[in-house]
CSV table of C-alpha atoms in Angstrom, one decimal:
chain,number,residue,atom,x,y,z
A,1,MET,CA,15.6,40.1,14.1
A,2,PRO,CA,13.2,38.0,11.9
A,3,LYS,CA,12.8,34.5,13.1
A,4,PRO,CA,12.3,31.3,11.0
A,5,VAL,CA,8.9,29.7,11.7
A,6,SER,CA,8.7,25.9,12.1
A,7,THR,CA,5.3,24.6,10.9
A,8,PRO,CA,3.8,21.3,12.0
A,9,GLY,CA,2.6,19.0,9.3
A,10,THR,CA,3.9,18.5,5.8
A,11,PRO,CA,3.4,21.1,3.2
A,12,ALA,CA,3.2,18.4,0.6
A,13,ASP,CA,4.0,14.7,0.4
A,14,THR,CA,7.7,14.4,0.5
A,15,LEU,CA,8.6,12.2,-2.5
A,16,ALA,CA,11.7,11.1,-0.8
A,17,ASP,CA,9.6,9.5,2.0
A,18,THR,CA,8.4,7.0,-0.5
A,19,LEU,CA,11.6,6.2,-2.3
A,20,PRO,CA,13.4,3.0,-1.4
A,21,SER,CA,16.6,3.2,0.6
A,22,THR,CA,18.3,0.2,-1.0
A,23,CYS,CA,18.7,-1.4,-4.4
A,24,PRO,CA,18.4,-3.3,-6.7
A,25,ALA,CA,15.2,-4.9,-8.2
A,26,ALA,CA,13.0,-5.7,-5.2
A,27,ALA,CA,13.8,-2.4,-3.6
A,28,LEU,CA,11.6,-0.4,-5.9
A,29,ARG,CA,8.6,-2.4,-4.6
A,30,SER,CA,9.8,-2.5,-1.0
A,31,VAL,CA,8.6,1.0,0.0
A,32,ARG,CA,7.1,-0.1,3.3
A,33,ARG,CA,10.4,-1.7,4.3
A,34,ALA,CA,12.4,1.5,3.7
A,35,ARG,CA,13.8,3.2,6.8
A,36,PRO,CA,11.6,6.2,7.5
A,37,MET,CA,12.9,9.7,7.2
A,38,GLU,CA,14.6,11.1,10.4
A,39,PRO,CA,13.0,14.5,11.1
A,40,VAL,CA,15.3,17.3,12.2
A,41,GLU,CA,14.7,20.9,13.2
A,42,ALA,CA,15.5,23.8,10.8
A,43,LEU,CA,19.3,24.0,10.7
A,44,HIS,CA,19.9,27.1,12.8
A,45,PRO,CA,18.7,29.7,10.3
A,46,HIS,CA,18.6,32.3,13.1
A,47,LEU,CA,22.5,32.2,13.1
A,48,PHE,CA,22.6,33.2,9.4
A,49,VAL,CA,20.0,35.9,9.1
A,50,PRO,CA,20.7,38.2,6.1
A,51,THR,CA,20.8,41.9,6.9
A,52,PRO,CA,21.2,45.1,4.8
A,53,GLN,CA,24.9,45.0,5.7
A,54,ARG,CA,25.2,41.4,4.7
A,55,PRO,CA,22.2,40.7,2.4
A,56,VAL,CA,23.5,37.3,1.3
A,57,ARG,CA,24.5,34.6,3.9
A,58,ALA,CA,25.7,31.1,3.3
A,59,LYS,CA,25.7,28.0,5.5
A,60,GLN,CA,26.6,24.3,4.9
A,61,HIS,CA,25.6,21.2,6.8
A,62,ARG,CA,26.4,17.5,6.2
A,63,LEU,CA,23.2,15.6,6.5
A,64,SER,CA,22.9,11.9,7.2
A,65,ALA,CA,21.0,9.6,4.8
A,66,ARG,CA,17.2,9.8,4.9
A,67,THR,CA,17.2,13.1,6.8
A,68,ARG,CA,14.2,15.4,6.6
A,69,VAL,CA,14.3,19.0,7.7
A,70,ILE,CA,10.8,19.7,9.1
A,71,PRO,CA,8.5,22.2,7.4
A,72,HIS,CA,9.4,25.8,8.2
A,73,SER,CA,9.5,29.2,6.7
A,74,HIS,CA,11.5,32.5,7.0
A,75,SER,CA,11.2,36.0,5.9
A,76,TRP,CA,14.1,35.9,3.4
A,77,ALA,CA,14.6,34.0,0.2
A,78,GLN,CA,16.7,30.9,-0.1
A,79,ILE,CA,18.8,29.0,-2.6
A,80,ALA,CA,19.2,25.3,-1.7
A,81,ILE,CA,21.7,23.1,-3.3
A,82,SER,CA,23.0,19.6,-2.5
A,83,LEU,CA,26.7,19.3,-3.4
A,84,ASP,CA,26.7,15.5,-3.7
A,85,GLY,CA,23.2,14.1,-3.4
A,86,VAL,CA,19.7,14.5,-4.6
A,87,LEU,CA,17.6,17.2,-2.8
A,88,HIS,CA,13.9,16.8,-2.4
A,89,LEU,CA,12.1,20.0,-1.5
A,90,SER,CA,8.4,19.9,-0.5
A,91,ALA,CA,6.2,22.9,-0.7
A,92,PRO,CA,2.4,23.3,-0.8
A,93,GLN,CA,2.2,22.7,-4.6
A,94,GLY,CA,4.3,19.5,-4.6
A,95,THR,CA,7.9,18.2,-4.5
A,96,LEU,CA,10.8,19.6,-6.5
A,97,ILE,CA,13.9,17.4,-7.2
A,98,ALA,CA,17.4,18.8,-7.6
A,99,PRO,CA,20.5,16.7,-8.3
A,100,PRO,CA,23.9,18.4,-7.6
A,101,SER,CA,23.9,20.2,-10.9
A,102,LYS,CA,20.7,22.0,-9.9
A,103,ALA,CA,19.5,24.4,-7.2
A,104,VAL,CA,16.1,25.3,-5.8
A,105,TRP,CA,15.0,28.9,-5.4
A,106,ILE,CA,12.6,29.3,-2.4
A,107,PRO,CA,10.8,32.7,-2.1
A,108,PRO,CA,10.3,34.4,1.2
A,109,GLY,CA,7.6,33.2,3.6
A,110,LEU,CA,7.0,29.9,1.8
A,111,VAL,CA,6.6,26.9,4.1
A,112,HIS,CA,8.9,24.1,2.9
A,113,ALA,CA,10.7,21.0,3.9
A,114,VAL,CA,14.0,19.5,2.6
A,115,ALA,CA,14.8,15.8,2.5
A,116,MET,CA,18.0,14.0,1.6
A,117,VAL,CA,17.7,10.3,0.6
A,118,GLU,CA,21.5,9.8,0.8
A,119,GLU,CA,24.2,11.4,2.9
A,120,ALA,CA,25.1,14.7,1.4
A,121,ASP,CA,26.3,18.3,1.9
A,122,LEU,CA,23.4,20.8,1.9
A,123,VAL,CA,24.2,24.4,1.2
A,124,SER,CA,21.7,27.1,1.9
A,125,ILE,CA,22.1,30.7,0.6
A,126,TYR,CA,19.9,33.2,2.3
A,127,VAL,CA,19.0,36.3,0.3
A,128,LEU,CA,17.5,39.4,1.8
A,129,GLN,CA,14.7,40.7,-0.5
A,130,ASP,CA,13.1,44.1,0.2
A,131,ASP,CA,11.1,43.8,-3.0
A,132,PRO,CA,10.5,40.2,-4.1
A,133,ALA,CA,9.3,41.4,-7.5
A,134,GLN,CA,12.8,42.5,-8.4
A,135,GLY,CA,14.2,39.0,-8.1
A,136,PRO,CA,17.5,38.3,-6.6
A,137,VAL,CA,19.6,41.4,-6.6
A,138,LEU,CA,21.7,43.3,-4.0
A,139,PRO,CA,19.9,46.5,-2.9
A,140,ASP,CA,22.8,48.8,-3.5
A,141,LEU,CA,23.8,47.4,-6.9
A,142,PRO,CA,21.7,47.6,-10.1
A,143,SER,CA,21.1,44.4,-12.1
A,144,CYS,CA,23.1,44.0,-15.3
A,145,GLY,CA,19.9,44.2,-17.4
A,146,VAL,CA,18.8,40.6,-17.2
A,147,ALA,CA,15.0,40.5,-17.6
A,148,CYS,CA,13.1,39.6,-14.5
A,149,ASN,CA,9.5,38.2,-14.4
A,150,PRO,CA,8.2,38.9,-10.9
A,151,GLN,CA,6.1,35.8,-11.1
A,152,ASP,CA,9.2,33.6,-11.6
A,153,TRP,CA,10.6,34.6,-8.3
A,154,ALA,CA,7.4,34.3,-6.4
A,155,ARG,CA,7.4,30.5,-6.6
A,156,CYS,CA,9.8,27.6,-6.1
A,157,ARG,CA,11.9,26.9,-9.1
A,158,VAL,CA,14.6,24.4,-10.0
A,159,LEU,CA,17.5,26.2,-11.7
A,160,GLU,CA,20.6,25.1,-13.7
A,161,VAL,CA,23.8,25.6,-11.7
A,162,SER,CA,26.6,26.9,-13.9
A,163,PRO,CA,30.2,26.0,-13.0
A,164,LEU,CA,30.8,29.6,-12.1
A,165,MET,CA,27.7,29.6,-9.8
A,166,ARG,CA,28.9,26.5,-8.1
A,167,GLU,CA,32.3,28.0,-7.4
A,168,LEU,CA,30.7,31.1,-6.0
A,169,ILE,CA,28.5,29.1,-3.7
A,170,THR,CA,31.6,27.2,-2.5
A,171,ALA,CA,33.6,30.4,-2.0
A,172,LEU,CA,31.0,32.3,0.1
A,173,PRO,CA,31.9,32.6,3.8
A,174,LYS,CA,29.8,30.2,5.9
A,175,GLN,CA,30.6,31.4,9.5
A,176,SER,CA,27.6,31.7,11.7
A,177,ASP,CA,26.7,34.8,13.9
A,178,ASP,CA,27.9,33.0,17.0
A,179,GLN,CA,31.4,33.0,15.6
A,180,PRO,CA,33.9,35.9,15.6
A,181,ALA,CA,32.7,38.7,13.2
A,182,PRO,CA,34.5,38.7,9.8
A,183,ASP,CA,37.0,41.5,9.1
A,184,ALA,CA,36.4,44.3,6.6
A,185,ALA,CA,38.3,42.6,3.8
A,186,THR,CA,36.2,39.4,4.2
A,187,LEU,CA,33.0,41.3,4.2
A,188,GLN,CA,34.0,43.2,1.1
A,189,ARG,CA,34.9,39.9,-0.7
A,190,GLU,CA,31.6,38.4,0.5
A,191,HIS,CA,29.8,41.4,-1.0
A,192,HIS,CA,31.5,41.0,-4.4
A,193,LEU,CA,30.9,37.2,-4.5
A,194,SER,CA,27.2,37.8,-3.5
A,195,ALA,CA,26.6,40.3,-6.3
A,196,LEU,CA,28.1,38.0,-9.0
A,197,LEU,CA,26.2,35.0,-7.6
A,198,LEU,CA,22.8,36.7,-7.7
A,199,GLU,CA,23.6,37.9,-11.3
A,200,GLU,CA,24.4,34.3,-12.3
A,201,LEU,CA,21.2,33.2,-10.6
A,202,ARG,CA,19.1,35.6,-12.6
A,203,ARG,CA,20.6,34.2,-15.8
A,204,ALA,CA,20.1,30.6,-14.8
A,205,SER,CA,17.8,28.4,-16.9
A,206,GLU,CA,14.8,26.9,-15.2
A,207,VAL,CA,14.6,23.1,-15.2
A,208,HIS,CA,11.2,21.5,-14.7
A,209,LEU,CA,11.9,18.8,-12.2
A,210,GLY,CA,9.2,18.1,-9.7
A,211,VAL,CA,6.1,16.1,-8.8
A,212,ASN,CA,3.0,18.2,-8.2
A,213,MET,CA,0.2,16.7,-6.2
A,214,PRO,CA,-3.5,17.3,-6.9
A,215,GLN,CA,-6.2,18.3,-4.5
A,216,ASP,CA,-8.9,16.0,-5.8
A,217,LYS,CA,-9.0,13.0,-3.5
A,218,ARG,CA,-9.5,10.3,-6.2
A,219,LEU,CA,-6.7,11.7,-8.3
A,220,ARG,CA,-4.4,12.2,-5.3
A,221,MET,CA,-4.9,8.5,-4.4
A,222,LEU,CA,-3.8,7.5,-7.8
A,223,CYS,CA,-0.8,9.9,-7.8
A,224,GLU,CA,0.3,8.5,-4.4
A,225,ALA,CA,0.2,5.0,-5.8
A,226,VAL,CA,2.3,6.1,-8.8
A,227,VAL,CA,4.8,7.8,-6.6
A,228,ALA,CA,5.1,4.7,-4.5
A,229,ASP,CA,5.8,2.5,-7.5
A,230,PRO,CA,5.6,4.0,-11.0
A,231,THR,CA,6.1,0.5,-12.5
A,232,GLN,CA,3.0,-1.1,-11.0
A,233,HIS,CA,0.9,-0.4,-14.1
A,234,GLU,CA,1.7,0.6,-17.7
A,235,SER,CA,-1.5,2.2,-19.0
A,236,LEU,CA,-3.7,5.0,-17.7
A,237,ALA,CA,-6.7,2.6,-17.9
A,238,ASP,CA,-5.0,0.2,-15.4
A,239,TRP,CA,-4.2,3.0,-13.0
A,240,ALA,CA,-7.7,4.5,-13.3
A,241,ALA,CA,-9.3,1.1,-12.6
A,242,ASP,CA,-7.7,1.1,-9.1
A,243,THR,CA,-9.6,4.3,-8.3
A,244,GLY,CA,-12.9,3.3,-9.8
A,245,ALA,CA,-12.9,6.2,-12.2
A,246,SER,CA,-12.9,6.0,-16.0
A,247,PRO,CA,-9.7,6.8,-17.9
A,248,ARG,CA,-11.4,9.8,-19.5
A,249,THR,CA,-12.3,11.2,-16.1
A,250,VAL,CA,-8.7,10.7,-14.8
A,251,ALA,CA,-7.2,12.3,-17.9
A,252,ARG,CA,-9.5,15.3,-17.5
A,253,LEU,CA,-8.6,15.6,-13.8
A,254,PHE,CA,-4.9,15.6,-14.6
A,255,GLN,CA,-5.4,18.5,-17.0
A,256,GLN,CA,-7.7,20.4,-14.6
A,257,GLN,CA,-5.6,19.8,-11.4
A,258,LEU,CA,-2.0,19.6,-12.7
A,259,GLY,CA,-2.1,21.2,-16.1
A,260,CYS,CA,-0.5,18.2,-17.9
A,261,SER,CA,-1.2,14.7,-19.1
A,262,PHE,CA,-0.8,11.6,-17.0
A,263,THR,CA,2.1,10.5,-19.2
A,264,THR,CA,4.0,13.8,-18.7
A,265,TRP,CA,3.3,13.7,-14.9
A,266,ARG,CA,4.4,10.1,-14.6
A,267,GLN,CA,7.6,10.8,-16.4
A,268,GLN,CA,8.5,13.3,-13.6
A,269,VAL,CA,7.9,10.5,-11.1
A,270,VAL,CA,10.2,8.2,-13.1
A,271,LEU,CA,12.9,10.8,-13.2
A,272,ALA,CA,12.6,11.3,-9.4
A,273,HIS,CA,13.1,7.6,-8.8
A,274,GLY,CA,15.9,7.5,-11.4
A,275,LEU,CA,17.7,10.3,-9.6
A,276,SER,CA,17.5,8.5,-6.3
A,277,LEU,CA,18.9,5.3,-7.9
A,278,ALA,CA,21.7,7.2,-9.6
A,279,ALA,CA,22.7,8.8,-6.3
A,280,ARG,CA,23.3,5.4,-4.9
A,281,GLY,CA,25.7,4.5,-7.8
A,282,LEU,CA,23.6,2.5,-10.1
A,283,PRO,CA,24.6,2.8,-13.8
A,284,ILE,CA,22.1,4.1,-16.3
A,285,GLN,CA,21.3,0.8,-17.9
A,286,GLN,CA,20.4,-0.7,-14.6
A,287,ILE,CA,18.3,2.4,-13.6
A,288,ALA,CA,16.4,1.9,-16.9
A,289,ALA,CA,15.9,-1.8,-16.1
A,290,GLU,CA,14.7,-1.0,-12.5
A,291,LEU,CA,12.1,1.4,-14.0
A,292,GLU,CA,11.2,-1.2,-16.7
A,293,TYR,CA,12.5,0.7,-19.7
A,294,SER,CA,14.9,-0.5,-22.4
A,295,PRO,CA,18.1,1.6,-22.5
A,296,SER,CA,17.1,3.2,-25.7
A,297,ALA,CA,13.5,4.0,-24.6
A,298,PHE,CA,14.8,5.4,-21.3
A,299,SER,CA,17.4,7.6,-23.0
A,300,ALA,CA,14.7,8.9,-25.4
A,301,MET,CA,12.4,9.7,-22.5
A,302,VAL,CA,15.0,11.5,-20.4
A,303,HIS,CA,16.2,13.5,-23.4
A,304,ARG,CA,12.6,14.4,-24.4
A,305,THR,CA,11.7,15.4,-20.8
A,306,VAL,CA,14.7,17.4,-19.7
A,307,GLY,CA,16.5,18.2,-22.9
A,308,MET,CA,19.8,16.3,-22.2
A,309,PRO,CA,21.1,12.8,-22.3
A,310,PRO,CA,20.8,10.5,-19.2
A,311,ALA,CA,24.6,10.5,-18.6
A,312,ARG,CA,24.6,14.3,-18.2
A,313,PHE,CA,21.3,14.5,-16.3
A,314,PHE,CA,22.2,11.8,-13.8
A,315,GLY,CA,25.8,13.1,-13.4
A,316,GLN,CA,27.5,10.0,-14.9
A,317,GLN,CA,30.3,10.4,-17.4
A,318,ALA,CA,30.6,7.9,-20.2
A,319,GLY,CA,33.2,5.3,-19.5
A,320,SER,CA,33.2,5.9,-15.7
A,321,ALA,CA,32.7,3.1,-13.3
A,322,ALA,CA,29.2,4.4,-12.4
A,323,HIS,CA,28.3,4.4,-16.1
A,324,ARG,CA,29.0,0.7,-16.7
A,325,VAL,CA,26.6,-2.0,-16.0
A,326,GLY,CA,27.5,-3.5,-12.6
A,327,SER,CA,27.6,-7.2,-11.8
A,328,GLY,CA,24.4,-6.8,-9.8
A,329,ALA,CA,22.3,-5.7,-12.7
A,330,VAL,CA,18.9,-7.4,-12.9
A,331,SER,CA,17.1,-8.3,-16.1
A,332,ARG,CA,13.5,-7.1,-16.0
A,333,PRO,CA,10.7,-6.7,-18.6
A,334,THR,CA,11.2,-3.3,-20.3
A,335,ARG,CA,9.2,-0.7,-22.2
A,336,GLU,CA,10.3,0.0,-25.8
């Protein structure tokens, strides 16, 4: 039976480690005061190993706030989704962020760590993959013709979770191998649910939510400072001054190391902080103020970055209590 492998060290800086655990205004700059992450071992993956007879297995755990599952790997693929909180998944290339409306695909053999800033239910779907190039598909059932780029399934990806996919994830049996074996009818139902889930997964749209970290030491120092507090400086010139490098050098390093501009990368950091604040119940207008944006500028940035309005992205419906400005809102200088 294949065993998961726990790996000492961190595959990449866990963005959640730097996020504040409390709000409002001063919290964003109180990183050092935040309660550190509580490390826990991998959540018994050896009791949910996928096999040719059961190629898709599901498990669910309620995790306490500021919990971090230590770096580990396993020989099967994984779909990770938080049902009611923001999931931070660290891998060698950086940190991916997934609110409850998103899931993270983790290919076989990849060292990764999962962190939850707030208390939440974490569901893991383990998928047996004889041929990773085929993408997620049951070995005895053909795909319904959805195109599959092998490179897409060889890396971590944040994927949109459709209502159907969410219901399928909820419906999958989650009994471990140390419990009584399921009967034939349950196994048949699990097989049908699994086939449809993987087909939905292949159709899911990728959402670019994550914070990649560079290898260059100077640039990494700058990036770590931005992750700790993206509101500390406004211009690239000010950030570059802290490292002793010229703005032109920093801009070139961003393109070389991360394949994007500083502005694009920083917006991902802002979204990560925004997701964490939203998960604690702050309304969008206060989130914008915490991140030193005006409501209109914040709305435009979110829509431009992820292709949807803030209310949808942060899971807040217009008119709900979470969407209204609370009495604790703090007025701060904003960007237009």
